[in-house]
Amino acid sequence: TNDKYDAHLSHWCAKDDYLNKRNLDKISTYKPLKHFVYKGLLSEWTPEQISGRIKELYPNDPIMSISHEAIYRHIYTRPQASLNKKLIKLLVRKKTRRRPPKKRRGTGSKIINQVSIDNRPKHIEDRIEIGHWEGDLIIGKNHKSAIGTIVERKARYTIIIKLNS
């Protein structure tokens, strides 16, 4: 075997390794994809629409396939760069940063001494007799409106009440 060091071969291998790692995003690497994505953004398409259109037009081309998340990642990697500022302005919502959705836990009122519906007696479950009522609460968008419903289980008599608070 020939164990001599070859600088050109080493450089080529290192460069190949670097390019195969996910250091460069797909949009920066492939010009046709970059052109399509930027043209879509200029046409006021959302990244979801761009991704969907690419899948329709290039179904079997691995280079011309990208997720909307990858497009957002490309735009928001360097939000201070002048090109990226322009790309952000092309987005529908024009947010300067992407924030993870807030996890809501423990908000709202909690029913005190609540009893599980699984503990309902069998004769009520069978709807044999009148007089057993079931209530529900429906809260509108942004908690700005609410209605309460009460339904008699056998007769299906329903009372709907608009709640003010």
C-alpha atoms as a PDB file:
ATOM      1  CA  THR A   1       0.000   0.000   0.000  1.00  0.00           C
ATOM      2  CA  ASN A   2       0.979   3.579  -0.606  1.00  0.00           C
ATOM      3  CA  ASP A   3       0.833   5.381   2.769  1.00  0.00           C
ATOM      4  CA  LYS A   4       2.066   8.760   1.553  1.00  0.00           C
ATOM      5  CA  TYR A   5       0.174  11.854   2.649  1.00  0.00           C
ATOM      6  CA  ASP A   6      -1.611  13.659  -0.181  1.00  0.00           C
ATOM      7  CA  ALA A   7      -2.629  17.241   0.692  1.00  0.00           C
ATOM      8  CA  HIS A   8      -4.977  17.589  -2.301  1.00  0.00           C
ATOM      9  CA  LEU A   9      -6.771  14.351  -1.463  1.00  0.00           C
ATOM     10  CA  SER A  10      -7.060  15.342   2.212  1.00  0.00           C
ATOM     11  CA  HIS A  11      -8.435  18.758   1.284  1.00  0.00           C
ATOM     12  CA  TRP A  12     -10.956  17.188  -1.090  1.00  0.00           C
ATOM     13  CA  CYS A  13     -12.108  14.695   1.589  1.00  0.00           C
ATOM     14  CA  ALA A  14     -12.426  17.424   4.231  1.00  0.00           C
ATOM     15  CA  LYS A  15     -14.379  19.661   1.847  1.00  0.00           C
ATOM     16  CA  ASP A  16     -16.647  16.757   0.860  1.00  0.00           C
ATOM     17  CA  ASP A  17     -17.287  15.933   4.541  1.00  0.00           C
ATOM     18  CA  TYR A  18     -18.082  19.582   5.258  1.00  0.00           C
ATOM     19  CA  LEU A  19     -20.551  19.859   2.382  1.00  0.00           C
ATOM     20  CA  ASN A  20     -22.292  16.628   3.317  1.00  0.00           C
ATOM     21  CA  LYS A  21     -22.884  17.794   6.862  1.00  0.00           C
ATOM     22  CA  ARG A  22     -25.903  19.970   7.438  1.00  0.00           C
ATOM     23  CA  ASN A  23     -23.772  23.092   7.751  1.00  0.00           C
ATOM     24  CA  LEU A  24     -25.187  24.571   4.579  1.00  0.00           C
ATOM     25  CA  ASP A  25     -28.912  24.651   4.210  1.00  0.00           C
ATOM     26  CA  LYS A  26     -30.467  23.197   1.094  1.00  0.00           C
ATOM     27  CA  ILE A  27     -31.680  26.558  -0.233  1.00  0.00           C
ATOM     28  CA  SER A  28     -28.180  28.075  -0.136  1.00  0.00           C
ATOM     29  CA  THR A  29     -26.677  24.970  -1.738  1.00  0.00           C
ATOM     30  CA  TYR A  30     -28.971  24.554  -4.761  1.00  0.00           C
ATOM     31  CA  LYS A  31     -29.561  27.565  -7.013  1.00  0.00           C
ATOM     32  CA  PRO A  32     -32.780  26.298  -8.713  1.00  0.00           C
ATOM     33  CA  LEU A  33     -34.357  25.655  -5.311  1.00  0.00           C
ATOM     34  CA  LYS A  34     -33.226  29.058  -4.007  1.00  0.00           C
ATOM     35  CA  HIS A  35     -34.656  30.733  -7.111  1.00  0.00           C
ATOM     36  CA  PHE A  36     -38.012  28.969  -6.685  1.00  0.00           C
ATOM     37  CA  VAL A  37     -38.262  29.772  -2.957  1.00  0.00           C
ATOM     38  CA  TYR A  38     -37.324  33.451  -3.381  1.00  0.00           C
ATOM     39  CA  LYS A  39     -39.671  33.817  -6.356  1.00  0.00           C
ATOM     40  CA  GLY A  40     -42.454  32.310  -4.233  1.00  0.00           C
ATOM     41  CA  LEU A  41     -41.749  34.730  -1.381  1.00  0.00           C
ATOM     42  CA  LEU A  42     -41.784  37.653  -3.828  1.00  0.00           C
ATOM     43  CA  SER A  43     -45.156  36.377  -5.087  1.00  0.00           C
ATOM     44  CA  GLU A  44     -46.446  36.661  -1.480  1.00  0.00           C
ATOM     45  CA  TRP A  45     -46.690  32.909  -0.988  1.00  0.00           C
ATOM     46  CA  THR A  46     -46.267  31.454   2.480  1.00  0.00           C
ATOM     47  CA  PRO A  47     -43.481  28.903   3.045  1.00  0.00           C
ATOM     48  CA  GLU A  48     -46.244  26.271   3.342  1.00  0.00           C
ATOM     49  CA  GLN A  49     -47.550  27.207  -0.125  1.00  0.00           C
ATOM     50  CA  ILE A  50     -44.034  27.212  -1.606  1.00  0.00           C
ATOM     51  CA  SER A  51     -43.304  23.768  -0.157  1.00  0.00           C
ATOM     52  CA  GLY A  52     -46.603  22.389  -1.447  1.00  0.00           C
ATOM     53  CA  ARG A  53     -46.121  23.863  -4.934  1.00  0.00           C
ATOM     54  CA  ILE A  54     -42.613  22.377  -5.211  1.00  0.00           C
ATOM     55  CA  LYS A  55     -44.001  18.936  -4.280  1.00  0.00           C
ATOM     56  CA  GLU A  56     -46.616  19.257  -7.048  1.00  0.00           C
ATOM     57  CA  LEU A  57     -44.244  20.516  -9.750  1.00  0.00           C
ATOM     58  CA  TYR A  58     -41.193  18.339  -8.918  1.00  0.00           C
ATOM     59  CA  PRO A  59     -42.569  15.124  -7.355  1.00  0.00           C
ATOM     60  CA  ASN A  60     -39.506  12.934  -8.051  1.00  0.00           C
ATOM     61  CA  ASP A  61     -36.668  15.473  -7.760  1.00  0.00           C
ATOM     62  CA  PRO A  62     -34.852  15.167  -4.405  1.00  0.00           C
ATOM     63  CA  ILE A  63     -33.078  18.505  -4.924  1.00  0.00           C
ATOM     64  CA  MET A  64     -36.359  20.314  -5.564  1.00  0.00           C
ATOM     65  CA  SER A  65     -38.040  19.218  -2.356  1.00  0.00           C
ATOM     66  CA  ILE A  66     -38.130  21.162   0.888  1.00  0.00           C
ATOM     67  CA  SER A  67     -40.315  21.506   3.947  1.00  0.00           C
ATOM     68  CA  HIS A  68     -41.850  24.783   5.059  1.00  0.00           C
ATOM     69  CA  GLU A  69     -39.846  24.459   8.297  1.00  0.00           C
ATOM     70  CA  ALA A  70     -36.577  24.431   6.312  1.00  0.00           C
ATOM     71  CA  ILE A  71     -37.680  27.596   4.479  1.00  0.00           C
ATOM     72  CA  TYR A  72     -38.447  29.334   7.790  1.00  0.00           C
ATOM     73  CA  ARG A  73     -35.100  28.126   9.180  1.00  0.00           C
ATOM     74  CA  HIS A  74     -33.296  29.564   6.125  1.00  0.00           C
ATOM     75  CA  ILE A  75     -34.998  32.928   6.610  1.00  0.00           C
ATOM     76  CA  TYR A  76     -34.490  33.153  10.369  1.00  0.00           C
ATOM     77  CA  THR A  77     -30.901  31.807  10.666  1.00  0.00           C
ATOM     78  CA  ARG A  78     -29.426  35.309  10.488  1.00  0.00           C
ATOM     79  CA  PRO A  79     -32.314  37.699  11.243  1.00  0.00           C
ATOM     80  CA  GLN A  80     -29.956  40.713  11.422  1.00  0.00           C
ATOM     81  CA  ALA A  81     -28.486  40.196   7.924  1.00  0.00           C
ATOM     82  CA  SER A  82     -29.852  42.630   5.343  1.00  0.00           C
ATOM     83  CA  LEU A  83     -30.989  39.863   2.949  1.00  0.00           C
ATOM     84  CA  ASN A  84     -32.772  38.035   5.759  1.00  0.00           C
ATOM     85  CA  LYS A  85     -34.476  41.269   6.880  1.00  0.00           C
ATOM     86  CA  LYS A  86     -35.816  41.590   3.328  1.00  0.00           C
ATOM     87  CA  LEU A  87     -36.939  37.944   3.347  1.00  0.00           C
ATOM     88  CA  ILE A  88     -38.735  38.438   6.686  1.00  0.00           C
ATOM     89  CA  LYS A  89     -40.588  41.433   5.200  1.00  0.00           C
ATOM     90  CA  LEU A  90     -41.797  39.165   2.383  1.00  0.00           C
ATOM     91  CA  LEU A  91     -43.450  36.817   4.887  1.00  0.00           C
ATOM     92  CA  VAL A  92     -47.162  37.232   5.538  1.00  0.00           C
ATOM     93  CA  ARG A  93     -46.756  37.950   9.279  1.00  0.00           C
ATOM     94  CA  LYS A  94     -43.392  39.772   9.060  1.00  0.00           C
ATOM     95  CA  LYS A  95     -42.294  38.671  12.547  1.00  0.00           C
ATOM     96  CA  THR A  96     -38.659  39.513  13.311  1.00  0.00           C
ATOM     97  CA  ARG A  97     -38.160  36.318  15.345  1.00  0.00           C
ATOM     98  CA  ARG A  98     -39.709  32.885  15.520  1.00  0.00           C
ATOM     99  CA  ARG A  99     -40.845  32.015  18.992  1.00  0.00           C
ATOM    100  CA  PRO A 100     -41.893  28.530  20.050  1.00  0.00           C
ATOM    101  CA  PRO A 101     -45.626  28.349  20.821  1.00  0.00           C
ATOM    102  CA  LYS A 102     -46.428  29.016  24.466  1.00  0.00           C
ATOM    103  CA  LYS A 103     -47.359  25.969  26.450  1.00  0.00           C
ATOM    104  CA  ARG A 104     -50.550  26.628  28.344  1.00  0.00           C
ATOM    105  CA  ARG A 105     -51.003  24.591  31.452  1.00  0.00           C
ATOM    106  CA  GLY A 106     -52.985  25.230  34.539  1.00  0.00           C
ATOM    107  CA  THR A 107     -54.902  28.202  33.157  1.00  0.00           C
ATOM    108  CA  GLY A 108     -58.615  28.707  33.646  1.00  0.00           C
ATOM    109  CA  SER A 109     -60.866  27.655  36.452  1.00  0.00           C
ATOM    110  CA  LYS A 110     -60.760  24.238  38.046  1.00  0.00           C
ATOM    111  CA  ILE A 111     -63.939  22.464  39.103  1.00  0.00           C
ATOM    112  CA  ILE A 112     -63.774  21.823  42.834  1.00  0.00           C
ATOM    113  CA  ASN A 113     -64.704  18.294  44.013  1.00  0.00           C
ATOM    114  CA  GLN A 114     -65.304  17.147  40.450  1.00  0.00           C
ATOM    115  CA  VAL A 115     -66.599  13.635  39.866  1.00  0.00           C
ATOM    116  CA  SER A 116     -65.577  11.657  36.795  1.00  0.00           C
ATOM    117  CA  ILE A 117     -68.293  10.789  34.265  1.00  0.00           C
ATOM    118  CA  ASP A 118     -67.039   7.192  34.530  1.00  0.00           C
ATOM    119  CA  ASN A 119     -68.523   7.049  38.032  1.00  0.00           C
ATOM    120  CA  ARG A 120     -72.075   7.704  36.731  1.00  0.00           C
ATOM    121  CA  PRO A 121     -74.522   5.016  37.939  1.00  0.00           C
ATOM    122  CA  LYS A 122     -75.613   2.417  35.363  1.00  0.00           C
ATOM    123  CA  HIS A 123     -79.344   3.306  35.494  1.00  0.00           C
ATOM    124  CA  ILE A 124     -78.519   6.900  34.471  1.00  0.00           C
ATOM    125  CA  GLU A 125     -76.308   5.651  31.644  1.00  0.00           C
ATOM    126  CA  ASP A 126     -79.219   3.572  30.255  1.00  0.00           C
ATOM    127  CA  ARG A 127     -81.518   6.654  30.071  1.00  0.00           C
ATOM    128  CA  ILE A 128     -84.481   4.767  31.535  1.00  0.00           C
ATOM    129  CA  GLU A 129     -85.894   7.585  33.679  1.00  0.00           C
ATOM    130  CA  ILE A 130     -86.391  11.335  33.230  1.00  0.00           C
ATOM    131  CA  GLY A 131     -84.694  13.800  35.550  1.00  0.00           C
ATOM    132  CA  HIS A 132     -80.991  13.321  34.921  1.00  0.00           C
ATOM    133  CA  TRP A 133     -79.338  16.398  33.415  1.00  0.00           C
ATOM    134  CA  GLU A 134     -75.959  16.822  31.752  1.00  0.00           C
ATOM    135  CA  GLY A 135     -74.275  20.223  31.437  1.00  0.00           C
ATOM    136  CA  ASP A 136     -71.574  21.569  29.193  1.00  0.00           C
ATOM    137  CA  LEU A 137     -69.734  24.827  28.659  1.00  0.00           C
ATOM    138  CA  ILE A 138     -68.732  26.151  25.250  1.00  0.00           C
ATOM    139  CA  ILE A 139     -66.176  28.971  25.230  1.00  0.00           C
ATOM    140  CA  GLY A 140     -65.776  31.144  22.106  1.00  0.00           C
ATOM    141  CA  LYS A 141     -62.715  32.496  20.360  1.00  0.00           C
ATOM    142  CA  ASN A 142     -60.256  34.339  22.630  1.00  0.00           C
ATOM    143  CA  HIS A 143     -62.563  33.631  25.588  1.00  0.00           C
ATOM    144  CA  LYS A 144     -64.755  36.570  24.528  1.00  0.00           C
ATOM    145  CA  SER A 145     -68.046  34.665  24.582  1.00  0.00           C
ATOM    146  CA  ALA A 146     -69.475  31.587  26.250  1.00  0.00           C
ATOM    147  CA  ILE A 147     -72.676  29.560  26.349  1.00  0.00           C
ATOM    148  CA  GLY A 148     -73.830  26.943  28.790  1.00  0.00           C
ATOM    149  CA  THR A 149     -75.933  23.966  27.738  1.00  0.00           C
ATOM    150  CA  ILE A 150     -78.013  21.698  29.939  1.00  0.00           C
ATOM    151  CA  VAL A 151     -79.581  18.577  28.376  1.00  0.00           C
ATOM    152  CA  GLU A 152     -82.043  16.172  29.982  1.00  0.00           C
ATOM    153  CA  ARG A 153     -80.631  12.750  29.116  1.00  0.00           C
ATOM    154  CA  LYS A 154     -83.850  10.826  28.334  1.00  0.00           C
ATOM    155  CA  ALA A 155     -86.200  13.490  26.899  1.00  0.00           C
ATOM    156  CA  ARG A 156     -83.308  15.403  25.243  1.00  0.00           C
ATOM    157  CA  TYR A 157     -84.868  18.657  26.450  1.00  0.00           C
ATOM    158  CA  THR A 158     -82.119  21.275  26.002  1.00  0.00           C
ATOM    159  CA  ILE A 159     -81.585  24.650  27.676  1.00  0.00           C
ATOM    160  CA  ILE A 160     -78.972  26.967  26.156  1.00  0.00           C
ATOM    161  CA  ILE A 161     -77.862  30.016  28.135  1.00  0.00           C
ATOM    162  CA  LYS A 162     -75.634  32.858  26.920  1.00  0.00           C
ATOM    163  CA  LEU A 163     -73.107  33.596  29.649  1.00  0.00           C
ATOM    164  CA  ASN A 164     -71.910  37.145  30.218  1.00  0.00           C
ATOM    165  CA  SER A 165     -68.770  36.371  32.191  1.00  0.00           C
END
